[in-house]
mmCIF file of C-alpha atoms and ligand atoms in Angstrom:
data_model
loop_
_atom_site.group_PDB
_atom_site.id
_atom_site.type_symbol
_atom_site.label_atom_id
_atom_site.label_comp_id
_atom_site.label_asym_id
_atom_site.label_seq_id
_atom_site.Cartn_x
_atom_site.Cartn_y
_atom_site.Cartn_z
ATOM 1 C CA UNK A 1 125.325 79.981 94.491
ATOM 2 C CA UNK A 2 125.442 82.576 97.257
ATOM 3 C CA UNK A 3 126.375 86.270 97.122
ATOM 4 C CA UNK A 4 129.274 87.159 99.443
ATOM 5 C CA UNK A 5 128.146 89.220 102.442
ATOM 6 C CA UNK A 6 130.711 91.467 104.061
ATOM 7 C CA UNK A 7 129.237 92.486 107.409
ATOM 8 C CA UNK A 8 130.934 95.680 108.571
ATOM 9 C CA UNK A 9 133.682 94.898 111.099
ATOM 10 C CA UNK A 10 132.410 97.980 112.979
ATOM 11 C CA UNK A 11 129.051 96.280 113.727
ATOM 12 C CA UNK A 12 126.989 97.248 115.594
ATOM 13 C CA UNK A 13 127.095 100.787 114.192
ATOM 14 C CA UNK A 14 124.650 102.145 116.760
ATOM 15 C CA UNK A 15 123.116 100.703 119.923
ATOM 16 C CA UNK A 16 120.521 102.122 122.356
ATOM 17 C CA UNK A 17 123.288 103.428 124.647
ATOM 18 C CA UNK A 18 124.393 105.789 121.826
ATOM 19 C CA UNK A 19 120.979 107.476 121.780
ATOM 20 C CA UNK A 20 119.780 110.211 124.152
ATOM 21 C CA UNK A 21 116.176 109.548 125.292
ATOM 22 C CA UNK A 22 113.617 112.025 123.968
ATOM 23 C CA UNK A 23 112.057 112.502 127.441
ATOM 24 C CA UNK A 24 113.642 112.140 130.877
ATOM 25 C CA UNK A 25 111.094 109.443 131.857
ATOM 26 C CA UNK A 26 111.785 107.208 128.841
ATOM 27 C CA UNK A 27 114.553 104.754 128.073
ATOM 28 C CA UNK A 28 115.736 103.838 124.581
ATOM 29 C CA UNK A 29 115.049 100.117 124.066
ATOM 30 C CA UNK A 30 115.977 99.759 120.425
ATOM 31 C CA UNK A 31 117.586 101.714 117.596
ATOM 32 C CA UNK A 32 117.114 99.940 114.281
ATOM 33 C CA UNK A 33 115.686 99.800 110.741
ATOM 34 C CA UNK A 34 117.286 103.015 109.407
ATOM 35 C CA UNK A 35 116.555 104.752 106.117
ATOM 36 C CA UNK A 36 119.831 105.686 104.361
ATOM 37 C CA UNK A 37 120.819 108.464 101.950
ATOM 38 C CA UNK A 38 123.648 110.742 100.805
ATOM 39 C CA UNK A 39 123.568 114.453 101.518
ATOM 40 C CA UNK A 40 126.324 117.033 101.037
ATOM 41 C CA UNK A 41 129.141 114.464 100.953
ATOM 42 C CA UNK A 42 128.002 112.537 104.034
ATOM 43 C CA UNK A 43 125.881 109.438 104.581
ATOM 44 C CA UNK A 44 122.806 110.027 106.693
ATOM 45 C CA UNK A 45 120.708 107.444 108.467
ATOM 46 C CA UNK A 46 117.163 108.137 109.584
ATOM 47 C CA UNK A 47 116.994 105.847 112.586
ATOM 48 C CA UNK A 48 113.957 104.287 114.164
ATOM 49 C CA UNK A 49 114.313 104.929 117.903
ATOM 50 C CA UNK A 50 111.926 102.896 120.080
ATOM 51 C CA UNK A 51 111.378 104.034 123.661
ATOM 52 C CA UNK A 52 109.337 103.068 126.687
ATOM 53 C CA UNK A 53 109.235 103.944 130.386
ATOM 54 C CA UNK A 54 111.561 102.016 132.700
ATOM 55 C CA UNK A 55 109.416 98.978 133.566
ATOM 56 C CA UNK A 56 108.354 98.458 137.205
ATOM 57 C CA UNK A 57 107.765 94.981 138.654
ATOM 58 C CA UNK A 58 104.116 93.942 138.375
ATOM 59 C CA UNK A 59 103.237 96.580 135.757
ATOM 60 C CA UNK A 60 103.425 97.009 132.015
ATOM 61 C CA UNK A 61 103.621 100.572 130.736
ATOM 62 C CA UNK A 62 103.899 102.089 127.293
ATOM 63 C CA UNK A 63 104.061 105.678 125.981
ATOM 64 C CA UNK A 64 101.427 107.138 123.646
ATOM 65 C CA UNK A 65 101.673 110.453 121.827
ATOM 66 C CA UNK A 66 99.159 112.878 123.285
ATOM 67 C CA UNK A 67 99.039 116.540 122.182
ATOM 68 C CA UNK A 68 96.970 117.400 125.308
ATOM 69 C CA UNK A 69 99.785 116.389 127.649
ATOM 70 C CA UNK A 70 102.423 119.102 128.439
ATOM 71 C CA UNK A 71 105.355 117.014 127.182
ATOM 72 C CA UNK A 72 103.380 115.452 124.317
ATOM 73 C CA UNK A 73 103.351 111.925 125.766
ATOM 74 C CA UNK A 74 101.081 110.031 128.197
ATOM 75 C CA UNK A 75 101.946 106.724 129.775
ATOM 76 C CA UNK A 76 99.473 103.842 129.653
ATOM 77 C CA UNK A 77 100.108 101.770 132.808
ATOM 78 C CA UNK A 78 98.414 98.394 133.325
ATOM 79 C CA UNK A 79 98.798 95.860 136.162
ATOM 80 C CA UNK A 80 100.341 92.626 134.921
ATOM 81 C CA UNK A 81 97.573 90.598 136.610
ATOM 82 C CA UNK A 82 94.802 92.619 134.928
ATOM 83 C CA UNK A 83 92.471 89.919 133.525
ATOM 84 C CA UNK A 84 91.919 92.064 130.414
ATOM 85 C CA UNK A 85 95.662 92.152 129.563
ATOM 86 C CA UNK A 86 96.935 89.711 126.912
ATOM 87 C CA UNK A 87 100.691 89.432 126.419
ATOM 88 C CA UNK A 88 102.327 86.971 124.046
ATOM 89 C CA UNK A 89 105.352 85.493 125.846
ATOM 90 C CA UNK A 90 107.312 85.100 122.615
ATOM 91 C CA UNK A 91 106.707 88.487 121.056
ATOM 92 C CA UNK A 92 107.773 91.562 123.052
ATOM 93 C CA UNK A 93 106.502 93.973 120.377
ATOM 94 C CA UNK A 94 102.871 94.355 121.419
ATOM 95 C CA UNK A 95 100.032 93.441 123.791
ATOM 96 C CA UNK A 96 96.260 93.666 123.995
ATOM 97 C CA UNK A 97 94.197 95.386 126.655
ATOM 98 C CA UNK A 98 90.402 95.448 126.780
ATOM 99 C CA UNK A 99 90.364 94.043 123.253
ATOM 100 C CA UNK A 100 92.556 96.836 121.814
ATOM 101 C CA UNK A 101 96.046 96.370 120.423
ATOM 102 C CA UNK A 102 99.052 98.400 121.678
ATOM 103 C CA UNK A 103 102.786 98.494 121.012
ATOM 104 C CA UNK A 104 105.194 98.111 123.930
ATOM 105 C CA UNK A 105 107.392 100.931 122.572
ATOM 106 C CA UNK A 106 106.859 104.298 120.906
ATOM 107 C CA UNK A 107 109.077 105.004 117.885
ATOM 108 C CA UNK A 108 110.298 108.275 116.410
ATOM 109 C CA UNK A 109 112.804 109.021 113.632
ATOM 110 C CA UNK A 110 116.193 110.535 114.313
ATOM 111 C CA UNK A 111 119.102 111.520 112.080
ATOM 112 C CA UNK A 112 122.628 110.168 112.406
ATOM 113 C CA UNK A 113 125.533 111.280 110.193
ATOM 114 C CA UNK A 114 128.805 109.766 109.011
ATOM 115 C CA UNK A 115 131.730 110.796 106.804
ATOM 116 C CA UNK A 116 132.737 107.197 106.033
ATOM 117 C CA UNK A 117 129.417 105.300 106.143
ATOM 118 C CA UNK A 118 130.601 103.290 109.137
ATOM 119 C CA UNK A 119 131.039 105.615 112.106
ATOM 120 C CA UNK A 120 127.783 107.383 112.865
ATOM 121 C CA UNK A 121 126.826 110.009 115.400
ATOM 122 C CA UNK A 122 123.148 110.393 116.203
ATOM 123 C CA UNK A 123 121.557 113.793 116.802
ATOM 124 C CA UNK A 124 120.703 114.463 120.458
ATOM 125 C CA UNK A 125 116.953 114.875 119.869
ATOM 126 C CA UNK A 126 114.235 113.392 117.626
ATOM 127 C CA UNK A 127 114.105 114.688 114.046
ATOM 128 C CA UNK A 128 110.502 113.635 113.376
ATOM 129 C CA UNK A 129 107.840 112.388 115.761
ATOM 130 C CA UNK A 130 104.333 111.143 115.021
ATOM 131 C CA UNK A 131 101.759 113.841 114.473
ATOM 132 C CA UNK A 132 97.973 113.619 114.554
ATOM 133 C CA UNK A 133 95.559 110.798 115.249
ATOM 134 C CA UNK A 134 96.975 108.485 112.573
ATOM 135 C CA UNK A 135 100.411 108.460 114.217
ATOM 136 C CA UNK A 136 99.755 108.384 117.972
ATOM 137 C CA UNK A 137 101.549 105.019 118.358
ATOM 138 C CA UNK A 138 104.580 106.483 116.545
ATOM 139 C CA UNK A 139 106.368 106.451 113.192
ATOM 140 C CA UNK A 140 108.695 103.682 112.031
ATOM 141 C CA UNK A 141 110.906 102.136 109.340
ATOM 142 C CA UNK A 142 111.431 105.123 107.035
ATOM 143 C CA UNK A 143 112.639 104.684 103.455
ATOM 144 C CA UNK A 144 114.466 107.736 102.017
ATOM 145 C CA UNK A 145 114.781 108.415 98.287
ATOM 146 C CA UNK A 146 115.998 111.487 96.377
ATOM 147 C CA UNK A 147 113.442 112.375 93.706
ATOM 148 C CA UNK A 148 113.701 115.553 91.641
ATOM 149 C CA UNK A 149 115.919 117.294 94.203
ATOM 150 C CA UNK A 150 113.834 116.480 97.298
ATOM 151 C CA UNK A 151 114.325 113.613 99.687
ATOM 152 C CA UNK A 152 111.107 111.609 99.929
ATOM 153 C CA UNK A 153 110.514 109.886 103.269
ATOM 154 C CA UNK A 154 107.990 107.035 103.260
ATOM 155 C CA UNK A 155 107.357 105.711 106.760
ATOM 156 C CA UNK A 156 105.010 103.483 108.735
ATOM 157 C CA UNK A 157 102.381 105.508 110.623
ATOM 158 C CA UNK A 158 100.984 103.552 113.583
ATOM 159 C CA UNK A 159 97.809 104.321 115.518
ATOM 160 C CA UNK A 160 94.666 102.768 116.983
ATOM 161 C CA UNK A 161 93.352 102.875 113.413
ATOM 162 C CA UNK A 162 96.091 100.513 112.212
ATOM 163 C CA UNK A 163 99.315 100.785 110.242
ATOM 164 C CA UNK A 164 99.461 103.041 107.170
ATOM 165 C CA UNK A 165 102.109 104.763 105.073
ATOM 166 C CA UNK A 166 102.925 108.470 105.387
ATOM 167 C CA UNK A 167 105.008 110.757 103.169
ATOM 168 C CA UNK A 168 107.260 113.638 104.225
ATOM 169 C CA UNK A 169 109.559 115.542 101.864
ATOM 170 C CA UNK A 170 112.570 117.750 102.532
ATOM 171 C CA UNK A 171 115.186 119.592 100.491
ATOM 172 C CA UNK A 172 117.529 120.539 103.345
ATOM 173 C CA UNK A 173 116.925 118.123 106.274
ATOM 174 C CA UNK A 174 115.883 121.106 108.378
ATOM 175 C CA UNK A 175 112.406 121.915 107.111
ATOM 176 C CA UNK A 176 109.965 119.137 106.376
ATOM 177 C CA UNK A 177 106.711 119.097 104.443
ATOM 178 C CA UNK A 178 104.191 116.573 105.756
ATOM 179 C CA UNK A 179 101.877 115.126 103.100
ATOM 180 C CA UNK A 180 99.901 112.842 105.441
ATOM 181 C CA UNK A 181 98.987 109.238 104.682
ATOM 182 C CA UNK A 182 99.489 108.218 101.057
ATOM 183 C CA UNK A 183 98.192 104.700 101.797
ATOM 184 C CA UNK A 184 95.653 103.927 104.550
ATOM 185 C CA UNK A 185 95.832 100.918 106.921
ATOM 186 C CA UNK A 186 96.753 98.209 106.625
ATOM 187 C CA UNK A 187 99.781 98.985 104.499
ATOM 188 C CA UNK A 188 103.528 99.503 104.937
ATOM 189 C CA UNK A 189 106.951 98.854 103.341
ATOM 190 C CA UNK A 190 106.724 101.528 100.637
ATOM 191 C CA UNK A 191 109.793 101.790 98.399
ATOM 192 C CA UNK A 192 109.557 104.586 95.828
ATOM 193 C CA UNK A 193 111.230 104.117 92.443
ATOM 194 C CA UNK A 194 113.835 106.867 91.926
ATOM 195 C CA UNK A 195 112.634 107.864 88.448
ATOM 196 C CA UNK A 196 109.489 107.945 86.338
ATOM 197 C CA UNK A 197 108.688 104.885 84.223
ATOM 198 C CA UNK A 198 106.452 105.385 81.180
ATOM 199 C CA UNK A 199 105.609 108.865 82.443
ATOM 200 C CA UNK A 200 104.408 107.767 85.903
ATOM 201 C CA UNK A 201 105.818 107.539 89.435
ATOM 202 C CA UNK A 202 105.955 103.986 90.817
ATOM 203 C CA UNK A 203 106.105 102.390 94.230
ATOM 204 C CA UNK A 204 106.325 98.980 95.853
ATOM 205 C CA UNK A 205 103.984 98.545 98.823
ATOM 206 C CA UNK A 206 102.635 95.848 101.126
ATOM 207 C CA UNK A 207 98.934 95.827 101.938
ATOM 208 C CA UNK A 208 97.853 93.067 104.335
ATOM 209 C CA UNK A 209 94.813 90.913 103.779
ATOM 210 C CA UNK A 210 92.746 89.960 106.811
ATOM 211 C CA UNK A 211 91.404 86.498 106.110
ATOM 212 C CA UNK A 212 91.709 86.184 102.360
ATOM 213 C CA UNK A 213 95.042 87.115 100.799
ATOM 214 C CA UNK A 214 98.217 87.713 102.778
ATOM 215 C CA UNK A 215 101.235 89.973 103.268
ATOM 216 C CA UNK A 216 102.315 90.372 99.649
ATOM 217 C CA UNK A 217 104.321 92.892 97.576
ATOM 218 C CA UNK A 218 102.364 95.109 95.171
ATOM 219 C CA UNK A 219 103.207 97.880 92.708
ATOM 220 C CA UNK A 220 101.231 101.110 92.258
ATOM 221 C CA UNK A 221 101.467 104.063 89.885
ATOM 222 C CA UNK A 222 100.840 107.757 90.344
ATOM 223 C CA UNK A 223 100.739 110.885 88.178
ATOM 224 C CA UNK A 224 102.053 113.117 90.993
ATOM 225 C CA UNK A 225 103.576 110.953 93.755
ATOM 226 C CA UNK A 226 100.627 111.690 96.072
ATOM 227 C CA UNK A 227 97.679 109.868 94.497
ATOM 228 C CA UNK A 228 98.239 106.188 93.817
ATOM 229 C CA UNK A 229 96.328 103.678 91.674
ATOM 230 C CA UNK A 230 96.760 100.745 89.248
ATOM 231 C CA UNK A 231 97.576 98.491 92.242
ATOM 232 C CA UNK A 232 98.987 95.139 91.146
ATOM 233 C CA UNK A 233 100.166 92.225 93.274
ATOM 234 C CA UNK A 234 103.547 91.091 91.954
ATOM 235 C CA UNK A 235 104.894 88.671 94.594
ATOM 236 C CA UNK A 236 103.236 86.438 97.188
ATOM 237 C CA UNK A 237 104.600 84.372 100.053
ATOM 238 C CA UNK A 238 105.925 80.908 99.145
ATOM 239 C CA UNK A 239 104.862 77.934 101.302
ATOM 240 C CA UNK A 240 107.827 75.964 102.617
ATOM 241 C CA UNK A 241 110.313 78.736 101.750
ATOM 242 C CA UNK A 242 112.221 81.244 103.887
ATOM 243 C CA UNK A 243 109.569 83.848 102.890
ATOM 244 C CA UNK A 244 106.476 81.726 103.600
ATOM 245 C CA UNK A 245 104.702 83.968 106.125
ATOM 246 C CA UNK A 246 105.110 87.594 104.964
ATOM 247 C CA UNK A 247 107.193 89.658 102.574
ATOM 248 C CA UNK A 248 107.770 93.397 102.143
ATOM 249 C CA UNK A 249 110.046 95.630 100.064
ATOM 250 C CA UNK A 250 113.087 97.371 101.498
ATOM 251 C CA UNK A 251 114.320 100.761 100.280
ATOM 252 C CA UNK A 252 114.019 102.060 96.691
ATOM 253 C CA UNK A 253 114.595 99.561 93.875
ATOM 254 C CA UNK A 254 118.036 99.943 92.266
ATOM 255 C CA UNK A 255 118.353 100.383 88.490
ATOM 256 C CA UNK A 256 120.702 97.730 87.020
ATOM 257 C CA UNK A 257 121.322 96.731 83.408
ATOM 258 C CA UNK A 258 119.217 93.585 83.985
ATOM 259 C CA UNK A 259 116.237 95.220 85.681
ATOM 260 C CA UNK A 260 115.134 96.931 88.889
ATOM 261 C CA UNK A 261 116.731 95.184 91.849
ATOM 262 C CA UNK A 262 114.629 95.241 95.008
ATOM 263 C CA UNK A 263 115.968 93.896 98.290
ATOM 264 C CA UNK A 264 113.039 92.623 100.335
ATOM 265 C CA UNK A 265 112.444 90.949 103.687
ATOM 266 C CA UNK A 266 110.674 87.662 104.153
ATOM 267 C CA UNK A 267 109.554 85.992 107.369
ATOM 268 C CA UNK A 268 108.949 82.272 107.744
ATOM 269 C CA UNK A 269 106.388 80.475 109.939
ATOM 270 C CA UNK A 270 108.791 80.652 112.903
ATOM 271 C CA UNK A 271 108.921 84.462 112.591
ATOM 272 C CA UNK A 272 112.536 84.521 111.336
ATOM 273 C CA UNK A 273 113.184 87.590 109.120
ATOM 274 C CA UNK A 274 115.671 87.140 106.251
ATOM 275 C CA UNK A 275 116.545 89.186 103.154
ATOM 276 C CA UNK A 276 116.229 88.286 99.473
ATOM 277 C CA UNK A 277 115.998 89.961 96.065
ATOM 278 C CA UNK A 278 113.450 90.534 93.331
ATOM 279 C CA UNK A 279 114.377 91.588 89.814
ATOM 280 C CA UNK A 280 111.725 93.616 87.979
ATOM 281 C CA UNK A 281 111.420 94.585 84.318
ATOM 282 C CA UNK A 282 112.906 98.052 83.678
ATOM 283 C CA UNK A 283 109.982 99.196 81.502
ATOM 284 C CA UNK A 284 107.203 97.415 83.398
ATOM 285 C CA UNK A 285 108.011 96.752 87.078
ATOM 286 C CA UNK A 286 104.862 94.600 87.440
ATOM 287 C CA UNK A 287 106.832 91.889 85.601
ATOM 288 C CA UNK A 288 109.005 89.849 87.975
ATOM 289 C CA UNK A 289 112.028 88.537 86.067
ATOM 290 C CA UNK A 290 113.651 86.649 88.939
ATOM 291 C CA UNK A 291 113.432 86.067 92.689
ATOM 292 C CA UNK A 292 115.855 84.632 95.270
ATOM 293 C CA UNK A 293 115.301 80.931 95.920
ATOM 294 C CA UNK A 294 117.625 81.089 98.899
ATOM 295 C CA UNK A 295 117.865 84.155 101.140
ATOM 296 C CA UNK A 296 120.717 86.576 100.483
ATOM 297 C CA UNK A 297 121.152 87.058 104.201
ATOM 298 C CA UNK A 298 119.837 85.331 107.323
ATOM 299 C CA UNK A 299 120.220 86.190 111.010
ATOM 300 C CA UNK A 300 123.419 84.257 111.720
ATOM 301 C CA UNK A 301 125.475 86.443 114.037
ATOM 302 C CA UNK A 302 124.625 86.360 117.748
ATOM 303 C CA UNK A 303 123.670 90.064 117.585
ATOM 304 C CA UNK A 304 121.126 89.164 114.868
ATOM 305 C CA UNK A 305 119.767 86.137 116.710
ATOM 306 C CA UNK A 306 119.342 87.676 120.167
ATOM 307 C CA UNK A 307 117.564 90.903 121.050
ATOM 308 C CA UNK A 308 114.175 92.578 121.362
ATOM 309 C CA UNK A 309 112.832 90.454 118.477
ATOM 310 C CA UNK A 310 115.474 87.833 117.703
ATOM 311 C CA UNK A 311 116.362 85.980 114.493
ATOM 312 C CA UNK A 312 115.778 89.132 112.487
ATOM 313 C CA UNK A 313 117.657 90.995 109.776
ATOM 314 C CA UNK A 314 115.455 93.751 108.336
ATOM 315 C CA UNK A 315 116.439 96.475 105.892
ATOM 316 C CA UNK A 316 114.812 99.677 104.677
ATOM 317 C CA UNK A 317 117.977 101.621 103.826
ATOM 318 C CA UNK A 318 120.939 101.343 101.486
ATOM 319 C CA UNK A 319 123.299 103.477 99.426
ATOM 320 C CA UNK A 320 125.167 102.368 96.314
ATOM 321 C CA UNK A 321 128.580 103.217 94.880
ATOM 322 C CA UNK A 322 129.016 101.635 91.433
ATOM 323 C CA UNK A 323 128.756 97.895 92.028
ATOM 324 C CA UNK A 324 128.911 98.281 95.831
ATOM 325 C CA UNK A 325 125.697 98.031 97.796
ATOM 326 C CA UNK A 326 126.042 99.298 101.362
ATOM 327 C CA UNK A 327 123.076 97.842 103.135
ATOM 328 C CA UNK A 328 122.050 99.212 106.528
ATOM 329 C CA UNK A 329 119.849 96.949 108.597
ATOM 330 C CA UNK A 330 118.240 96.386 111.951
ATOM 331 C CA UNK A 331 119.556 93.311 113.791
ATOM 332 C CA UNK A 332 117.118 91.557 116.168
ATOM 333 C CA UNK A 333 115.043 94.791 116.202
ATOM 334 C CA UNK A 334 117.658 96.134 118.646
ATOM 335 C CA UNK A 335 120.669 97.703 116.932
ATOM 336 C CA UNK A 336 121.849 99.213 113.625
ATOM 337 C CA UNK A 337 124.317 97.221 111.529
ATOM 338 C CA UNK A 338 125.768 97.360 108.020
ATOM 339 C CA UNK A 339 126.829 94.869 105.334
ATOM 340 C CA UNK A 340 128.342 95.235 101.893
ATOM 341 C CA UNK A 341 127.315 93.258 98.805
ATOM 342 C CA UNK A 342 128.327 93.321 95.155
ATOM 343 C CA UNK A 343 125.305 94.075 92.951
ATOM 344 C CA UNK A 344 126.789 91.832 90.228
ATOM 345 C CA UNK A 345 127.020 88.999 92.761
ATOM 346 C CA UNK A 346 123.356 89.413 93.688
ATOM 347 C CA UNK A 347 122.341 89.476 90.017
ATOM 348 C CA UNK A 348 124.357 86.274 89.460
ATOM 349 C CA UNK A 349 122.318 84.525 92.203
ATOM 350 C CA UNK A 350 119.232 85.497 90.188
ATOM 351 C CA UNK A 351 120.817 84.091 87.006
ATOM 352 C CA UNK A 352 120.543 87.581 85.476
HETATM 353 C C1 LIG B 1 107.672 94.212 111.189
HETATM 354 C C2 LIG B 1 108.056 95.651 111.456
HETATM 355 C C3 LIG B 1 109.559 95.837 111.432
HETATM 356 C C4 LIG B 1 110.264 94.832 112.284
HETATM 357 C C5 LIG B 1 109.815 93.425 111.912
HETATM 358 C C6 LIG B 1 110.379 92.382 112.861
HETATM 359 O O1 LIG B 1 107.866 93.930 109.844
HETATM 360 O O2 LIG B 1 107.584 96.030 112.720
HETATM 361 O O3 LIG B 1 109.847 97.101 111.933
HETATM 362 O O4 LIG B 1 111.653 94.925 112.119
HETATM 363 O O5 LIG B 1 108.398 93.348 111.995
HETATM 364 O O6 LIG B 1 109.910 92.613 114.163
#
């Protein structure tokens, strides 16, 4: 059985043309993968905005954060025929030069607000940009969860050192406390549980094995939300399935009567990103009670199949209202979209 998906008729909710570039020399290529939350009666999205310089024929150029430069950004510009440049024709997201990896775009996080959850207006300037040497390739894919009166922002911090997970907290969306990296590279996709379980804070995270192991979902526990241990792998990729290549958790797990419901993404060998669900024991989230055999959602619409990185639906933000799950997602790594599910329907697909 399949859960009914109601894609918002307003899709796409936001596209690059709705976003003001952060610097006059940059253009917004993609706005996608938003964190989502409620604040003072409105729904907020914390968008990932990916920018790069307008590309000139014969060159490839990408922005890097650089505190020594007057506007905070330097442009790395490489001739396309440089023998030390390696570009993968299929994947526009990155390239290699002189043996080092780079991204083609630089991402920051920016707020957008809505009274109805469907019509959003983005702020005119970035809300949060990368800071320090662990974030000089930008910050991405932020999950937002309200914990003890403060919104907790867990985001991907990208740099020459790799991809780690940073934490920022805020009580008012105006002042932000930066806690630095809570997980070092290579790790991402951190969804914090909204409440303590057996006296501890919990998270889902996704370390990546180089060689042995793979891109799997793990749990961890913490006494204070800053220091994490008791790491346990709870779900691996499944050969031959829609989630055979990599998996990673979306936003915070949702408490249901049957268990913690986590919406996660899975990619297959062809690099198609789809969404599915995990159901975890309420008392011990290391115990997986059920997992989607079939994806809940695949990239079916043309705006999900075609874009910066096509055949992709990716979520790291949702809000709930009783049984209604309003899921915000990035389509083809290019635009922000929304879809509504019934939580009961999803649980029924898990036979819960
Ligand atoms: C990775 C991340 C996501 C992105 C997907 C698909 O998981 O970079 O931000 O949406 O790949 O490109």
